[in-house]
Coordinates of C-alpha atoms in Angstrom, one line a residue:
X1 CA 25.5 111.2 56.4
X2 CA 22.8 112.9 58.6
X3 CA 21.3 112.5 62.0
X4 CA 19.3 109.2 62.8
X5 CA 17.6 107.6 65.7
X6 CA 17.5 104.0 66.1
X7 CA 15.1 101.8 68.1
X8 CA 17.0 99.1 69.8
X9 CA 15.9 95.6 69.4
X10 CA 14.0 96.3 66.3
X11 CA 15.1 96.5 62.7
X12 CA 13.8 100.0 62.4
X13 CA 15.7 103.3 61.6
X14 CA 14.0 106.8 61.7
X15 CA 16.1 109.5 60.0
X16 CA 15.5 113.1 61.3
X17 CA 15.8 114.5 57.9
X18 CA 16.4 113.6 54.4
X19 CA 18.7 115.0 51.6
X20 CA 17.0 115.5 48.2
X21 CA 19.3 115.0 45.5
X22 CA 16.9 116.9 42.9
X23 CA 18.8 118.3 40.1
X24 CA 22.0 119.2 41.9
X25 CA 24.0 117.1 39.3
X26 CA 23.1 119.9 36.9
X27 CA 23.9 123.2 38.8
X28 CA 23.4 125.4 35.6
X29 CA 19.9 123.9 34.9
X30 CA 18.7 124.7 38.3
X31 CA 18.1 128.4 37.8
X32 CA 16.3 127.6 34.5
X33 CA 14.3 124.9 36.4
X34 CA 13.5 127.5 39.2
X35 CA 12.0 130.0 36.8
X36 CA 10.1 127.4 34.9
X37 CA 8.6 125.8 38.2
X38 CA 8.0 129.2 39.6
X39 CA 6.2 130.5 36.5
X40 CA 4.1 127.3 36.0
X41 CA 3.4 127.2 39.9
X42 CA 2.0 130.8 39.9
X43 CA -0.2 130.0 36.7
X44 CA -1.5 126.8 38.4
X45 CA -2.6 128.8 41.4
X46 CA -4.1 131.7 39.6
X47 CA -5.8 129.6 36.9
X48 CA -7.3 126.9 39.2
X49 CA -8.3 129.5 41.8
X50 CA -10.4 131.3 39.2
X51 CA -11.9 128.1 38.0
X52 CA -13.1 127.4 41.6
X53 CA -14.2 131.1 42.1
X54 CA -16.3 131.0 39.0
X55 CA -17.8 127.6 39.6
X56 CA -19.0 129.0 43.0
X57 CA -20.1 132.5 42.0
X58 CA -21.8 131.8 38.5
X59 CA -25.2 130.3 38.9
X60 CA -25.1 128.7 35.3
X61 CA -22.0 126.7 36.4
X62 CA -24.0 125.1 39.2
X63 CA -23.9 121.7 37.4
X64 CA -22.5 118.4 38.0
X65 CA -19.6 118.8 35.6
X66 CA -18.3 122.1 37.2
X67 CA -18.7 120.6 40.8
X68 CA -16.3 118.0 39.6
X69 CA -14.1 120.4 37.9
X70 CA -13.9 122.7 41.0
X71 CA -12.8 119.5 42.9
X72 CA -10.3 118.8 40.1
X73 CA -8.9 122.4 40.5
X74 CA -8.7 122.2 44.2
X75 CA -6.8 118.9 43.9
X76 CA -4.3 120.6 41.6
X77 CA -3.5 123.4 44.1
X78 CA -3.0 121.1 46.8
X79 CA -1.0 118.7 44.6
X80 CA 1.5 121.3 43.4
X81 CA 1.6 123.1 46.9
X82 CA 2.7 119.8 48.4
X83 CA 6.1 119.7 46.6
X84 CA 6.7 122.7 44.4
X85 CA 7.6 125.1 47.2
X86 CA 10.2 122.7 48.6
X87 CA 11.5 122.2 45.1
X88 CA 11.7 126.0 44.7
X89 CA 13.5 126.5 48.0
X90 CA 16.0 123.6 47.3
X91 CA 16.9 124.8 43.7
X92 CA 18.3 128.0 45.2
X93 CA 20.0 126.2 48.3
X94 CA 23.1 124.2 48.6
X95 CA 21.9 122.2 51.4
X96 CA 18.7 120.5 50.0
X97 CA 17.1 118.8 52.9
X98 CA 13.7 118.2 54.4
X99 CA 12.6 117.1 57.8
X100 CA 11.1 113.6 58.6
X101 CA 7.5 115.0 59.3
X102 CA 7.8 117.3 56.2
X103 CA 8.7 114.3 54.0
X104 CA 5.8 112.4 55.4
X105 CA 3.3 115.1 54.9
X106 CA 4.6 115.7 51.3
X107 CA 4.5 112.0 50.5
X108 CA 0.9 111.6 51.8
X109 CA -0.4 114.8 50.0
X110 CA 1.1 114.0 46.8
X111 CA -0.3 110.3 46.9
X112 CA -3.7 111.6 48.2
X113 CA -4.2 114.2 45.5
X114 CA -2.8 112.1 42.8
X115 CA -4.9 109.1 43.8
X116 CA -8.0 111.0 44.1
X117 CA -7.7 112.7 40.8
X118 CA -7.3 109.3 39.2
X119 CA -10.9 108.3 40.6
X120 CA -12.4 111.7 40.0
X121 CA -11.5 111.7 36.3
X122 CA -13.3 108.3 35.9
X123 CA -16.4 110.0 37.7
X124 CA -16.0 112.9 35.3
X125 CA -16.2 110.6 32.3
X126 CA -19.2 108.6 33.8
X127 CA -20.9 112.2 34.1
X128 CA -20.1 112.9 30.4
X129 CA -21.5 109.4 29.4
X130 CA -24.9 110.1 31.2
X131 CA -25.0 113.8 29.7
X132 CA -24.6 112.4 26.2
X133 CA -26.1 109.0 26.2
X134 CA -29.1 109.7 28.6
X135 CA -29.5 113.4 28.2
X136 CA -33.3 113.4 29.3
X137 CA -32.5 111.4 32.4
X138 CA -29.3 113.4 33.3
X139 CA -30.9 115.8 35.9
X140 CA -32.4 112.7 37.7
X141 CA -29.4 110.2 37.5
X142 CA -26.8 113.0 38.3
X143 CA -28.7 114.9 41.1
X144 CA -26.7 116.9 43.6
X145 CA -26.7 114.1 46.2
X146 CA -25.4 111.7 43.7
X147 CA -22.6 114.1 42.8
X148 CA -21.7 114.8 46.5
X149 CA -21.3 110.9 47.2
X150 CA -19.4 110.5 43.9
X151 CA -17.0 113.3 44.8
X152 CA -16.8 111.9 48.5
X153 CA -16.0 108.4 47.1
X154 CA -13.2 109.9 45.0
X155 CA -11.8 111.8 48.1
X156 CA -12.2 108.9 50.4
X157 CA -10.5 106.4 48.1
X158 CA -7.5 108.6 47.4
X159 CA -6.9 109.7 50.9
X160 CA -7.3 106.2 52.4
X161 CA -5.1 104.4 49.8
X162 CA -2.5 107.4 50.3
X163 CA -2.7 106.8 54.2
X164 CA -2.0 103.0 53.7
X165 CA 0.9 103.5 51.3
X166 CA 2.4 106.4 53.4
X167 CA 2.2 104.4 56.7
X168 CA 4.0 101.3 55.3
X169 CA 6.4 103.2 53.4
X170 CA 7.6 105.3 56.5
X171 CA 7.8 102.1 58.6
X172 CA 10.1 100.4 56.2
X173 CA 13.7 100.4 57.5
X174 CA 15.7 102.8 55.5
X175 CA 19.5 102.3 55.0
X176 CA 20.1 105.9 53.9
X177 CA 18.8 109.2 53.9
X178 CA 19.7 110.7 50.3
X179 CA 16.6 110.6 48.2
X180 CA 17.4 110.6 44.4
X181 CA 14.6 112.9 43.6
X182 CA 13.3 116.6 44.2
X183 CA 10.5 115.3 46.3
X184 CA 9.7 112.7 48.9
X185 CA 8.2 110.7 46.1
X186 CA 7.3 107.1 47.3
X187 CA 9.2 105.0 44.9
X188 CA 12.3 107.0 45.4
X189 CA 12.1 106.7 49.2
X190 CA 11.5 102.9 48.8
X191 CA 14.8 102.5 47.0
X192 CA 16.5 103.3 50.2
X193 CA 14.9 100.4 51.9
X194 CA 17.4 98.0 53.6
X195 CA 15.4 94.9 52.3
X196 CA 12.7 94.4 49.9
X197 CA 9.3 94.0 51.6
X198 CA 6.8 91.8 49.8
X199 CA 3.9 93.3 51.9
X200 CA 4.8 96.8 50.6
X201 CA 5.3 95.4 47.1
X202 CA 2.0 93.9 47.1
X203 CA 0.4 97.1 48.4
X204 CA 1.9 99.2 45.8
X205 CA 0.9 96.8 43.1
X206 CA -2.8 96.4 44.3
X207 CA -3.0 100.3 44.8
X208 CA -1.5 101.0 41.3
X209 CA -4.0 98.5 39.7
X210 CA -6.9 100.0 41.6
X211 CA -6.1 103.7 40.9
X212 CA -4.5 103.4 37.4
X213 CA -5.8 100.6 35.0
X214 CA -9.5 100.2 36.6
X215 CA -10.3 104.0 36.4
X216 CA -8.7 104.1 33.0
X217 CA -10.8 101.1 31.8
X218 CA -13.9 102.6 33.0
X219 CA -13.0 106.0 31.2
X220 CA -12.5 103.9 28.1
X221 CA -15.9 102.1 28.4
X222 CA -17.6 105.5 29.0
X223 CA -16.0 106.9 25.9
X224 CA -16.9 103.9 23.7
X225 CA -20.7 104.5 24.7
X226 CA -20.1 108.3 24.1
X227 CA -18.5 107.9 20.7
X228 CA -21.3 105.3 19.5
X229 CA -23.9 107.9 20.4
X230 CA -22.0 110.9 18.7
X231 CA -21.7 108.9 15.6
X232 CA -25.5 108.2 15.5
X233 CA -26.1 112.1 15.3
X234 CA -27.0 112.9 11.8
X235 CA -25.7 116.6 11.3
X236 CA -21.8 117.3 11.6
X237 CA -22.5 120.4 13.4
X238 CA -24.4 118.2 16.1
X239 CA -21.5 115.6 16.4
X240 CA -19.0 118.4 16.7
X241 CA -20.9 120.3 19.5
X242 CA -21.6 117.1 21.5
X243 CA -18.1 115.9 21.3
X244 CA -16.7 119.4 22.3
X245 CA -18.5 119.1 25.6
X246 CA -16.1 116.1 26.6
X247 CA -13.0 117.1 24.5
X248 CA -11.4 118.9 27.4
X249 CA -11.8 116.2 29.8
X250 CA -10.4 113.7 27.3
X251 CA -7.4 115.9 26.8
X252 CA -6.8 116.0 30.5
X253 CA -7.3 112.2 31.0
X254 CA -4.6 111.7 28.1
X255 CA -2.1 114.1 29.7
X256 CA -2.7 112.7 33.3
X257 CA -2.8 109.1 32.8
X258 CA 0.0 109.1 30.2
X259 CA 2.4 110.5 32.9
X260 CA 1.2 108.5 35.7
X261 CA 1.3 105.1 33.7
X262 CA 4.9 105.8 32.6
X263 CA 6.0 106.4 36.2
X264 CA 4.2 103.7 38.1
X265 CA 3.5 100.9 35.7
X266 CA 6.7 101.0 33.6
X267 CA 9.0 97.8 34.0
X268 CA 11.7 98.3 36.6
X269 CA 14.5 97.1 34.1
X270 CA 13.9 100.3 32.1
X271 CA 13.8 102.5 35.1
X272 CA 16.0 105.7 34.9
X273 CA 16.0 108.0 37.8
X274 CA 16.7 111.0 35.7
X275 CA 13.8 110.3 33.4
X276 CA 11.6 109.8 36.4
X277 CA 12.5 113.2 37.8
X278 CA 11.7 114.8 34.5
X279 CA 8.3 113.0 34.2
X280 CA 7.6 113.8 37.8
X281 CA 8.2 117.4 37.1
X282 CA 5.9 117.6 34.0
X283 CA 3.3 115.4 35.8
X284 CA 3.5 117.7 39.1
X285 CA 3.7 121.2 37.5
X286 CA 2.8 121.2 33.7
X287 CA -0.5 119.1 34.1
X288 CA -2.1 121.0 36.8
X289 CA -1.2 124.2 35.0
X290 CA -2.8 123.0 31.8
X291 CA -6.0 121.7 33.3
X292 CA -7.7 125.2 33.7
X293 CA -6.3 126.4 30.4
X294 CA -7.7 123.4 28.6
X295 CA -11.1 123.7 30.3
X296 CA -11.4 127.5 29.8
X297 CA -10.1 127.3 26.0
X298 CA -12.5 124.7 25.0
X299 CA -15.5 125.7 26.9
X300 CA -17.7 128.6 26.1
X301 CA -19.6 128.6 29.4
X302 CA -16.3 128.9 31.3
X303 CA -15.2 131.7 28.9
X304 CA -18.5 133.6 29.5
X305 CA -18.3 133.1 33.2
X306 CA -14.7 134.4 33.2
X307 CA -15.7 137.4 31.1
X308 CA -18.6 138.2 33.5
X309 CA -16.4 137.9 36.6
X310 CA -13.9 140.2 35.0
X311 CA -16.6 142.7 34.2
X312 CA -17.7 142.7 37.8
X313 CA -14.2 143.3 39.1
X314 CA -13.7 146.1 36.6
X315 CA -17.0 147.8 37.3
X316 CA -16.2 147.8 41.1
X317 CA -12.9 149.5 40.5
X318 CA -14.3 152.2 38.5

C-alpha cells in the first residue's frame, strides 16, 4: 500500500512515495519500449544540443527565429529529461516507484516546459507573420529587446501556470498512491483524489484554454495572413521559397498541438488510460526528437551551419 503521513484534524494525506503503473501490464513490451525510449531520448539530447550550439556559434543564425528555436530546443531537453530517465529506470525495475519530491519536480517541469512551448509556438508564428507580411519593418518590429521580452513572457507564463497547477494538485487529498501512468502526469495524479475539487477543475480548465485554444487561435490567425501574402506572390518559385521559411514551424505546431489537444481537451467519457499513456509517450519522446530533425531537414541555413560546425570539429582533430 505504501507509506504515508497524515496531518491530524485536516482532510490531507501526504504519501512519501508513489507507485507508477507504467506499462507493467505488458512485461514483454517493456524491453521494446526501453530501447525505443532510450534511442529517442539520446537523439533528442544530441539533436537539440546541436541546434542550440549552432544558434549560439553561427553569426548568420543570430536572428529572432533562431533565438526562439534555441529556446524551443532547450525546452525539449528539459521536458524529456523530467520524465524519460525515470521511465527508463522503471521499465527495467520490478518496483516502479518515485518519491513525493521527485513526483512534484517531475510534474512541475513537465507542465512548465509543455506550457511554455505552447506560448512560444504562438510567438514563433507571430515572428513568421512579421517576416513575411512586413519584411521591410521586420528588423525594427522584431528587434532583440522585443524578442527577449517575448521569450521571457513565454517562460513566465508557462512557469507560473505550472506552479499554480502543481501547488493545487499536490495539496489535493489523495486516497491512493498507485499512479496509472509512467510519469507523475497531473491528470493521472488527480484521478487519485478522494473528492472532486471544483477549484482544481476550474484551474485546469482555465489553464487549458489559456495555453491550448488561445495560442492555437493566434497561430491560425498568423497563418491566414501569411497564406494571404504568399498567394499574392506572382512566381511559383517565390511562393515556394517564402512558404518554406515557415513550413518547419507549421509541421511542429501540428505535431505538438495534435497530441496536446487529444490529451487535455478530449471528453472524459472517451478517456482510456492506455491510450493516454501511448499519446503521452509519443508527445513526450517523439515530438521533441522530431523538432531538430524537421528544422534541419527543411532549412538550408541550419544545414549550412551544421556543415560549418562539423568542418571546424574535423579540422581541429586533424
